PDB file of C-alpha atoms and ligand atoms in Angstrom:
ATOM      1  CA  MET A 242       0.000   0.000   0.000  1.00 82.00           C
ATOM      2  CA  HIS A 243       1.158   3.535  -0.729  1.00 87.00           C
ATOM      3  CA  PRO A 244       1.874   5.645   2.396  1.00 86.00           C
ATOM      4  CA  HIS A 245      -0.919   8.071   1.451  1.00 87.00           C
ATOM      5  CA  GLU A 246      -3.458   5.231   1.199  1.00 90.00           C
ATOM      6  CA  ILE A 247      -2.401   4.029   4.639  1.00 91.00           C
ATOM      7  CA  ALA A 248      -2.715   7.541   6.062  1.00 90.00           C
ATOM      8  CA  GLN A 249      -6.189   7.843   4.495  1.00 92.00           C
ATOM      9  CA  MET A 250      -7.219   4.633   6.174  1.00 93.00           C
ATOM     10  CA  PHE A 251      -6.128   6.004   9.550  1.00 94.00           C
ATOM     11  CA  SER A 252      -7.905   9.313   8.885  1.00 94.00           C
ATOM     12  CA  LYS A 253     -11.201   7.401   8.639  1.00 93.00           C
ATOM     13  CA  ILE A 254     -10.857   5.942  12.146  1.00 95.00           C
ATOM     14  CA  ALA A 255      -9.029   8.852  13.810  1.00 96.00           C
ATOM     15  CA  ARG A 256     -11.902   9.849  16.120  1.00 96.00           C
ATOM     16  CA  ARG A 257     -12.417   6.312  17.477  1.00 95.00           C
ATOM     17  CA  TYR A 258      -8.788   5.155  17.276  1.00 95.00           C
ATOM     18  CA  ASP A 259      -7.972   5.642  20.987  1.00 96.00           C
ATOM     19  CA  LEU A 260     -11.130   3.903  22.178  1.00 96.00           C
ATOM     20  CA  ALA A 261     -10.465   0.913  19.918  1.00 96.00           C
ATOM     21  CA  ASN A 262      -6.853   0.742  21.163  1.00 96.00           C
ATOM     22  CA  ARG A 263      -7.913   0.710  24.810  1.00 96.00           C
ATOM     23  CA  ILE A 264     -10.542  -1.990  24.318  1.00 96.00           C
ATOM     24  CA  LEU A 265      -8.646  -4.262  21.894  1.00 95.00           C
ATOM     25  CA  SER A 266      -5.457  -4.187  23.983  1.00 95.00           C
ATOM     26  CA  PHE A 267      -7.301  -4.463  27.349  1.00 96.00           C
ATOM     27  CA  ASN A 268      -5.638  -1.127  28.199  1.00 96.00           C
ATOM     28  CA  ARG A 269      -2.136  -2.623  27.800  1.00 97.00           C
ATOM     29  CA  ASP A 270      -1.236  -0.085  25.073  1.00 97.00           C
ATOM     30  CA  ARG A 271      -0.819   2.631  27.708  1.00 96.00           C
ATOM     31  CA  ALA A 272       1.557   0.463  29.761  1.00 97.00           C
ATOM     32  CA  TRP A 273       3.576  -0.344  26.605  1.00 98.00           C
ATOM     33  CA  ARG A 274       4.035   3.354  25.846  1.00 97.00           C
ATOM     34  CA  ARG A 275       5.141   3.932  29.444  1.00 97.00           C
ATOM     35  CA  GLU A 276       7.738   1.158  29.000  1.00 97.00           C
ATOM     36  CA  LEU A 277       8.914   2.928  25.863  1.00 98.00           C
ATOM     37  CA  VAL A 278       9.394   6.188  27.746  1.00 98.00           C
ATOM     38  CA  GLN A 279      11.198   4.423  30.583  1.00 97.00           C
ATOM     39  CA  GLN A 280      13.552   2.612  28.220  1.00 97.00           C
ATOM     40  CA  ALA A 281      14.309   5.852  26.338  1.00 97.00           C
ATOM     41  CA  ALA A 282      15.205   7.589  29.628  1.00 96.00           C
ATOM     42  CA  PRO A 283      14.906  11.133  28.205  1.00 97.00           C
ATOM     43  CA  ARG A 284      17.075  13.882  29.690  1.00 95.00           C
ATOM     44  CA  SER A 285      16.211  17.570  30.050  1.00 93.00           C
ATOM     45  CA  GLY A 286      17.010  19.602  26.952  1.00 94.00           C
ATOM     46  CA  GLU A 287      17.041  16.617  24.595  1.00 97.00           C
ATOM     47  CA  ARG A 288      15.063  16.752  21.365  1.00 98.00           C
ATOM     48  CA  LEU A 289      12.530  13.977  20.690  1.00 98.00           C
ATOM     49  CA  LEU A 290      10.949  13.053  17.361  1.00 98.00           C
ATOM     50  CA  ASP A 291       7.929  10.739  17.560  1.00 98.00           C
ATOM     51  CA  LEU A 292       7.202   9.222  14.157  1.00 98.00           C
ATOM     52  CA  CYS A 293       3.780   7.933  13.107  1.00 98.00           C
ATOM     53  CA  THR A 294       2.624   9.881  16.147  1.00 98.00           C
ATOM     54  CA  GLY A 295      -1.062   9.282  15.358  1.00 98.00           C
ATOM     55  CA  THR A 296      -3.294  10.724  18.071  1.00 98.00           C
ATOM     56  CA  GLY A 297      -0.254  11.723  20.113  1.00 98.00           C
ATOM     57  CA  ASP A 298      -0.258   9.203  22.971  1.00 98.00           C
ATOM     58  CA  VAL A 299       3.526   8.715  22.846  1.00 98.00           C
ATOM     59  CA  VAL A 300       4.327  12.432  22.859  1.00 98.00           C
ATOM     60  CA  ILE A 301       1.884  12.961  25.728  1.00 98.00           C
ATOM     61  CA  ALA A 302       3.584  10.203  27.767  1.00 97.00           C
ATOM     62  CA  PHE A 303       6.998  11.816  27.138  1.00 98.00           C
ATOM     63  CA  ALA A 304       5.721  15.322  27.930  1.00 97.00           C
ATOM     64  CA  TYR A 305       4.511  14.158  31.351  1.00 95.00           C
ATOM     65  CA  ALA A 306       7.669  12.157  32.069  1.00 95.00           C
ATOM     66  CA  CYS A 307      10.179  14.873  31.215  1.00 94.00           C
ATOM     67  CA  PRO A 308       9.055  18.514  31.426  1.00 90.00           C
ATOM     68  CA  ALA A 309      12.150  19.972  29.721  1.00 92.00           C
ATOM     69  CA  LEU A 310      12.084  17.825  26.611  1.00 97.00           C
ATOM     70  CA  GLN A 311      11.659  19.397  23.168  1.00 96.00           C
ATOM     71  CA  ILE A 312       9.033  17.308  21.410  1.00 98.00           C
ATOM     72  CA  VAL A 313       7.995  16.949  17.769  1.00 98.00           C
ATOM     73  CA  GLY A 314       5.332  14.494  16.559  1.00 98.00           C
ATOM     74  CA  LEU A 315       5.098  13.628  12.866  1.00 98.00           C
ATOM     75  CA  ASP A 316       2.362  11.838  10.952  1.00 98.00           C
ATOM     76  CA  LEU A 317       1.053  11.558   7.415  1.00 97.00           C
ATOM     77  CA  SER A 318      -2.622  11.665   8.400  1.00 97.00           C
ATOM     78  CA  GLU A 319      -3.989  15.195   8.931  1.00 96.00           C
ATOM     79  CA  GLU A 320      -7.009  13.781  10.744  1.00 97.00           C
ATOM     80  CA  MET A 321      -4.879  11.842  13.263  1.00 98.00           C
ATOM     81  CA  LEU A 322      -2.799  14.998  13.813  1.00 98.00           C
ATOM     82  CA  ARG A 323      -5.963  17.030  14.380  1.00 98.00           C
ATOM     83  CA  VAL A 324      -7.002  14.646  17.177  1.00 98.00           C
ATOM     84  CA  ALA A 325      -3.449  14.788  18.611  1.00 98.00           C
ATOM     85  CA  ARG A 326      -3.455  18.616  18.638  1.00 98.00           C
ATOM     86  CA  GLU A 327      -6.875  18.731  20.312  1.00 98.00           C
ATOM     87  CA  LYS A 328      -5.771  16.259  23.000  1.00 97.00           C
ATOM     88  CA  CYS A 329      -2.587  18.211  23.737  1.00 97.00           C
ATOM     89  CA  ALA A 330      -4.559  21.470  23.926  1.00 97.00           C
ATOM     90  CA  ARG A 331      -7.035  19.888  26.388  1.00 97.00           C
ATOM     91  CA  LEU A 332      -4.127  18.695  28.549  1.00 97.00           C
ATOM     92  CA  GLY A 333      -2.352  22.069  28.414  1.00 96.00           C
ATOM     93  CA  LEU A 334       0.580  20.563  26.509  1.00 96.00           C
ATOM     94  CA  ASP A 335       0.116  22.449  23.234  1.00 92.00           C
ATOM     95  CA  GLN A 336       3.006  24.834  23.955  1.00 93.00           C
ATOM     96  CA  ARG A 337       5.324  21.892  24.595  1.00 94.00           C
ATOM     97  CA  VAL A 338       4.634  19.744  21.545  1.00 97.00           C
ATOM     98  CA  GLN A 339       4.944  20.635  17.894  1.00 98.00           C
ATOM     99  CA  PHE A 340       3.118  18.512  15.310  1.00 98.00           C
ATOM    100  CA  VAL A 341       4.363  18.191  11.750  1.00 98.00           C
ATOM    101  CA  HIS A 342       2.617  16.678   8.745  1.00 98.00           C
ATOM    102  CA  GLY A 343       5.109  14.470   6.912  1.00 97.00           C
ATOM    103  CA  ASP A 344       6.279  11.089   5.685  1.00 97.00           C
ATOM    104  CA  VAL A 345       8.802   8.967   7.599  1.00 98.00           C
ATOM    105  CA  LEU A 346      10.316   7.998   4.251  1.00 97.00           C
ATOM    106  CA  GLU A 347      11.236  11.636   3.555  1.00 98.00           C
ATOM    107  CA  LEU A 348      11.709  13.384   6.857  1.00 98.00           C
ATOM    108  CA  PRO A 349      11.560  17.184   6.650  1.00 98.00           C
ATOM    109  CA  PHE A 350      14.465  17.656   9.105  1.00 98.00           C
ATOM    110  CA  ALA A 351      18.192  18.292   8.799  1.00 98.00           C
ATOM    111  CA  GLU A 352      20.810  15.752   9.895  1.00 98.00           C
ATOM    112  CA  SER A 353      21.443  15.471  13.646  1.00 97.00           C
ATOM    113  CA  SER A 354      18.225  17.259  14.626  1.00 98.00           C
ATOM    114  CA  PHE A 355      17.174  14.918  17.474  1.00 98.00           C
ATOM    115  CA  GLU A 356      18.630  12.837  20.321  1.00 98.00           C
ATOM    116  CA  ILE A 357      15.667  10.434  20.543  1.00 98.00           C
ATOM    117  CA  ALA A 358      13.431   9.018  17.799  1.00 98.00           C
ATOM    118  CA  THR A 359      10.432   6.844  18.622  1.00 98.00           C
ATOM    119  CA  ILE A 360       7.938   4.999  16.479  1.00 98.00           C
ATOM    120  CA  ALA A 361       5.071   3.116  18.109  1.00 98.00           C
ATOM    121  CA  PHE A 362       3.013   0.741  15.980  1.00 97.00           C
ATOM    122  CA  GLY A 363       4.205   2.573  12.881  1.00 97.00           C
ATOM    123  CA  LEU A 364       7.169   0.638  11.489  1.00 98.00           C
ATOM    124  CA  ARG A 365       4.790  -2.047  10.219  1.00 96.00           C
ATOM    125  CA  ASN A 366       3.147   0.562   7.995  1.00 94.00           C
ATOM    126  CA  LEU A 367       6.234   1.582   6.068  1.00 96.00           C
ATOM    127  CA  PRO A 368       6.364   0.106   2.560  1.00 95.00           C
ATOM    128  CA  ASP A 369      10.160   0.589   2.538  1.00 97.00           C
ATOM    129  CA  ARG A 370      11.403  -0.114   6.085  1.00 97.00           C
ATOM    130  CA  ALA A 371      15.090   0.214   5.244  1.00 98.00           C
ATOM    131  CA  ARG A 372      14.522   3.681   3.830  1.00 98.00           C
ATOM    132  CA  GLY A 373      12.529   4.704   6.906  1.00 98.00           C
ATOM    133  CA  LEU A 374      15.272   3.442   9.228  1.00 98.00           C
ATOM    134  CA  ARG A 375      17.932   5.278   7.194  1.00 98.00           C
ATOM    135  CA  GLU A 376      15.929   8.486   7.495  1.00 98.00           C
ATOM    136  CA  ILE A 377      15.661   7.996  11.263  1.00 98.00           C
ATOM    137  CA  TYR A 378      19.414   7.380  11.489  1.00 98.00           C
ATOM    138  CA  ARG A 379      20.118  10.522   9.449  1.00 98.00           C
ATOM    139  CA  VAL A 380      18.092  12.893  11.659  1.00 98.00           C
ATOM    140  CA  LEU A 381      19.573  11.558  14.919  1.00 98.00           C
ATOM    141  CA  SER A 382      22.537  13.285  16.519  1.00 97.00           C
ATOM    142  CA  HIS A 383      25.780  11.447  17.352  1.00 94.00           C
ATOM    143  CA  ARG A 384      24.401  10.493  20.778  1.00 89.00           C
ATOM    144  CA  GLY A 385      21.012   9.628  19.293  1.00 97.00           C
ATOM    145  CA  ARG A 386      18.940   6.514  19.879  1.00 98.00           C
ATOM    146  CA  VAL A 387      15.814   5.017  18.376  1.00 98.00           C
ATOM    147  CA  PHE A 388      13.036   3.110  20.171  1.00 98.00           C
ATOM    148  CA  ILE A 389      10.503   1.085  18.248  1.00 98.00           C
ATOM    149  CA  LEU A 390       7.341  -0.347  19.757  1.00 98.00           C
ATOM    150  CA  GLU A 391       5.633  -2.884  17.544  1.00 98.00           C
ATOM    151  CA  PHE A 392       3.196  -5.768  17.703  1.00 97.00           C
ATOM    152  CA  SER A 393       4.685  -9.260  17.520  1.00 96.00           C
ATOM    153  CA  ALA A 394       3.580 -12.844  17.335  1.00 94.00           C
ATOM    154  CA  PRO A 395       4.141 -14.373  20.798  1.00 96.00           C
ATOM    155  CA  GLN A 396       6.786 -17.088  20.928  1.00 93.00           C
ATOM    156  CA  SER A 397       5.367 -19.505  23.511  1.00 96.00           C
ATOM    157  CA  PHE A 398       2.879 -22.150  22.358  1.00 96.00           C
ATOM    158  CA  LEU A 399       0.345 -21.214  25.025  1.00 96.00           C
ATOM    159  CA  ALA A 400       0.381 -17.475  24.271  1.00 96.00           C
ATOM    160  CA  ARG A 401       0.185 -18.144  20.504  1.00 96.00           C
ATOM    161  CA  SER A 402      -2.784 -20.446  20.879  1.00 96.00           C
ATOM    162  CA  VAL A 403      -4.761 -17.741  22.692  1.00 96.00           C
ATOM    163  CA  TYR A 404      -3.526 -14.641  20.866  1.00 96.00           C
ATOM    164  CA  LEU A 405      -3.504 -15.749  17.221  1.00 96.00           C
ATOM    165  CA  PRO A 406      -7.223 -16.701  17.060  1.00 97.00           C
ATOM    166  CA  TYR A 407      -7.987 -13.444  18.911  1.00 96.00           C
ATOM    167  CA  LEU A 408      -5.995 -11.470  16.325  1.00 96.00           C
ATOM    168  CA  ARG A 409      -7.384 -13.372  13.328  1.00 96.00           C
ATOM    169  CA  TYR A 410     -11.094 -13.365  14.191  1.00 96.00           C
ATOM    170  CA  ILE A 411     -11.936 -11.032  17.080  1.00 97.00           C
ATOM    171  CA  VAL A 412      -9.778  -7.966  16.327  1.00 96.00           C
ATOM    172  CA  PRO A 413     -11.207  -7.188  12.838  1.00 96.00           C
ATOM    173  CA  TRP A 414     -14.739  -7.761  14.081  1.00 96.00           C
ATOM    174  CA  VAL A 415     -14.516  -5.694  17.295  1.00 96.00           C
ATOM    175  CA  GLY A 416     -12.318  -3.018  15.642  1.00 96.00           C
ATOM    176  CA  GLY A 417     -14.896  -2.723  12.853  1.00 95.00           C
ATOM    177  CA  MET A 418     -17.761  -2.369  15.330  1.00 95.00           C
ATOM    178  CA  LEU A 419     -15.983   0.270  17.409  1.00 95.00           C
ATOM    179  CA  THR A 420     -14.820   2.461  14.522  1.00 95.00           C
ATOM    180  CA  GLY A 421     -17.323   1.681  11.772  1.00 94.00           C
ATOM    181  CA  ALA A 422     -14.488   0.517   9.494  1.00 94.00           C
ATOM    182  CA  ARG A 423     -13.371  -3.093   9.403  1.00 94.00           C
ATOM    183  CA  ALA A 424     -10.657  -2.730   6.716  1.00 94.00           C
ATOM    184  CA  PRO A 425      -8.085  -1.005   9.002  1.00 94.00           C
ATOM    185  CA  TYR A 426      -8.377  -3.873  11.489  1.00 95.00           C
ATOM    186  CA  GLN A 427      -8.046  -6.509   8.767  1.00 95.00           C
ATOM    187  CA  TYR A 428      -4.956  -4.600   7.691  1.00 95.00           C
ATOM    188  CA  LEU A 429      -3.750  -4.553  11.323  1.00 95.00           C
ATOM    189  CA  ARG A 430      -4.124  -8.347  11.540  1.00 95.00           C
ATOM    190  CA  ASP A 431      -2.446  -9.007   8.179  1.00 96.00           C
ATOM    191  CA  SER A 432       0.436  -6.613   8.798  1.00 95.00           C
ATOM    192  CA  ILE A 433       1.153  -8.131  12.235  1.00 96.00           C
ATOM    193  CA  LEU A 434       1.114 -11.658  10.816  1.00 95.00           C
ATOM    194  CA  SER A 435       3.485 -10.726   7.986  1.00 95.00           C
ATOM    195  CA  PHE A 436       5.849  -8.590  10.101  1.00 96.00           C
ATOM    196  CA  PRO A 437       9.415  -9.988  10.302  1.00 97.00           C
ATOM    197  CA  ASN A 438      10.632 -11.733  13.430  1.00 96.00           C
ATOM    198  CA  ARG A 439      12.678 -10.034  16.134  1.00 97.00           C
ATOM    199  CA  ALA A 440      16.075 -11.175  14.847  1.00 98.00           C
ATOM    200  CA  GLN A 441      15.360  -9.724  11.419  1.00 98.00           C
ATOM    201  CA  ILE A 442      14.353  -6.326  12.815  1.00 98.00           C
ATOM    202  CA  LEU A 443      17.579  -6.231  14.855  1.00 98.00           C
ATOM    203  CA  GLU A 444      19.522  -7.086  11.701  1.00 98.00           C
ATOM    204  CA  GLU A 445      17.796  -4.285   9.788  1.00 98.00           C
ATOM    205  CA  LEU A 446      18.669  -1.807  12.546  1.00 98.00           C
ATOM    206  CA  TYR A 447      22.259  -3.042  12.519  1.00 97.00           C
ATOM    207  CA  ASP A 448      22.508  -2.792   8.715  1.00 97.00           C
ATOM    208  CA  VAL A 449      21.503   0.867   8.860  1.00 97.00           C
ATOM    209  CA  GLY A 450      24.303   1.519  11.353  1.00 97.00           C
ATOM    210  CA  PHE A 451      22.647   1.356  14.758  1.00 98.00           C
ATOM    211  CA  ARG A 452      24.867  -0.094  17.510  1.00 96.00           C
ATOM    212  CA  PRO A 453      24.141  -1.498  20.008  1.00 96.00           C
ATOM    213  CA  VAL A 454      20.735  -2.937  19.174  1.00 98.00           C
ATOM    214  CA  GLY A 455      18.394  -4.878  21.420  1.00 98.00           C
ATOM    215  CA  TYR A 456      14.808  -5.811  22.183  1.00 98.00           C
ATOM    216  CA  ARG A 457      12.512  -6.740  25.029  1.00 97.00           C
ATOM    217  CA  ASP A 458       9.188  -8.563  24.750  1.00 98.00           C
ATOM    218  CA  LEU A 459       6.157  -7.108  26.519  1.00 98.00           C
ATOM    219  CA  THR A 460       2.969  -8.901  27.661  1.00 97.00           C
ATOM    220  CA  PHE A 461       3.840 -12.466  26.592  1.00 96.00           C
ATOM    221  CA  GLY A 462       5.458 -11.172  23.398  1.00 97.00           C
ATOM    222  CA  ILE A 463       2.315  -9.575  21.957  1.00 96.00           C
ATOM    223  CA  ALA A 464       4.364  -6.397  21.650  1.00 98.00           C
ATOM    224  CA  THR A 465       8.100  -5.885  21.407  1.00 98.00           C
ATOM    225  CA  LEU A 466      10.246  -2.897  22.244  1.00 98.00           C
ATOM    226  CA  TYR A 467      13.357  -2.545  20.057  1.00 98.00           C
ATOM    227  CA  TRP A 468      16.175  -0.041  20.400  1.00 98.00           C
ATOM    228  CA  GLY A 469      19.273   1.019  18.585  1.00 98.00           C
ATOM    229  CA  GLY A 470      22.011   3.511  19.449  1.00 97.00           C
ATOM    230  CA  LYS A 471      24.007   5.829  17.244  1.00 92.00           C
ATOM    231  CA  ALA A 472      26.904   6.130  19.666  1.00 73.00           C
ATOM    232  CA  ILE A 473      30.175   6.936  17.960  1.00 55.00           C
ATOM    233  CA  CYS A 474      32.788   4.846  19.745  1.00 45.00           C
TER     234      CYS A 474
HETATM  235  C1  LIG B 156      -1.169   2.433  14.296  1.00 87.54           C
HETATM  236  S1  LIG B 156      -1.001   4.171  14.215  1.00 87.54           S
HETATM  237  C2  LIG B 156       0.105   4.476  15.563  1.00 87.54           C
HETATM  238  C3  LIG B 156      -0.165   5.784  16.270  1.00 87.54           C
HETATM  239  C4  LIG B 156       0.607   6.028  17.544  1.00 87.54           C
HETATM  240  N1  LIG B 156       2.031   5.986  17.364  1.00 87.54           N
HETATM  241  C5  LIG B 156       0.207   5.118  18.682  1.00 87.54           C
HETATM  242  O1  LIG B 156       1.076   4.722  19.475  1.00 87.54           O
HETATM  243  O2  LIG B 156      -0.998   4.827  18.828  1.00 87.54           O
HETATM  244  C6  LIG B 156       0.035   4.386  12.817  1.00 87.54           C
HETATM  245  C7  LIG B 156       0.173   5.820  12.345  1.00 87.54           C
HETATM  246  O3  LIG B 156       1.205   5.860  11.354  1.00 87.54           O
HETATM  247  C8  LIG B 156       0.865   6.850  10.394  1.00 87.54           C
HETATM  248  N2  LIG B 156       1.664   6.596   9.176  1.00 87.54           N
HETATM  249  C9  LIG B 156       1.573   5.528   8.360  1.00 87.54           C
HETATM  250  N3  LIG B 156       2.518   5.620   7.396  1.00 87.54           N
HETATM  251  C10 LIG B 156       3.216   6.754   7.635  1.00 87.54           C
HETATM  252  C11 LIG B 156       4.326   7.375   7.002  1.00 87.54           C
HETATM  253  N4  LIG B 156       4.897   6.835   5.918  1.00 87.54           N
HETATM  254  N5  LIG B 156       4.803   8.535   7.522  1.00 87.54           N
HETATM  255  C12 LIG B 156       4.214   9.085   8.631  1.00 87.54           C
HETATM  256  N6  LIG B 156       3.166   8.541   9.255  1.00 87.54           N
HETATM  257  C13 LIG B 156       2.673   7.391   8.769  1.00 87.54           C
HETATM  258  C14 LIG B 156      -0.630   6.702  10.245  1.00 87.54           C
HETATM  259  O4  LIG B 156      -1.219   7.852   9.692  1.00 87.54           O
HETATM  260  C15 LIG B 156      -1.061   6.422  11.681  1.00 87.54           C
HETATM  261  O5  LIG B 156      -1.401   7.611  12.346  1.00 87.54           O
END
């Protein structure tokens, strides 16, 4: 799918996206974003770029965790960004967060513009992952680091036998009922099932130049948190 088609799909569900997330993940999505913030360990004065920011839940979590962080959220869907801006305004965070309309595959930022880049449930959507990762590497400073939160297929037999039927049959149905659009949740299911395994994502990060790289599974491996550093040794 072309990035603009994907963004259009998200625009259609923007208003109900958060509700569907909370219900389909049994509220785990919030805890996963908190883990992301904790792992990133932001420091005052650092610059953060949140890619595929959607309705802004990652930037909001960072804004609360670190008051002196400079925060930019980027997304290709104007409708998702509109919801993100409204949420930040309601929470009094609008002066702290800047939202930019743009494509991860062609980031509108100069080299070394950020110390932290994050992308939560967005990497799966990129038609050219290597290009997206190269763009992220380019805009990070020499002490930069990237954190990627993404859905995974659990590794244990027990977790797989509960989660995979849930993902295959319940998620598209419930997601469709909650948002009025089933296609985005069929796409969610298909893109999770076809997403590469953990070792391959680490290899892709390494190939782009990130060192060290690592990952940690969350909630029985339904989600995985990856990271990569750009430390110049
Ligand atoms: C599943 S949502 C994730 C939103 C948010 N990060 C979260 O944690 O809920 C994926 C988002 O990626 C955006 N997106 C997809 N492809 C993109 C691209 N090439 N560049 C920027 N944003 C993109 C979509 O518009 C959508 O808002």
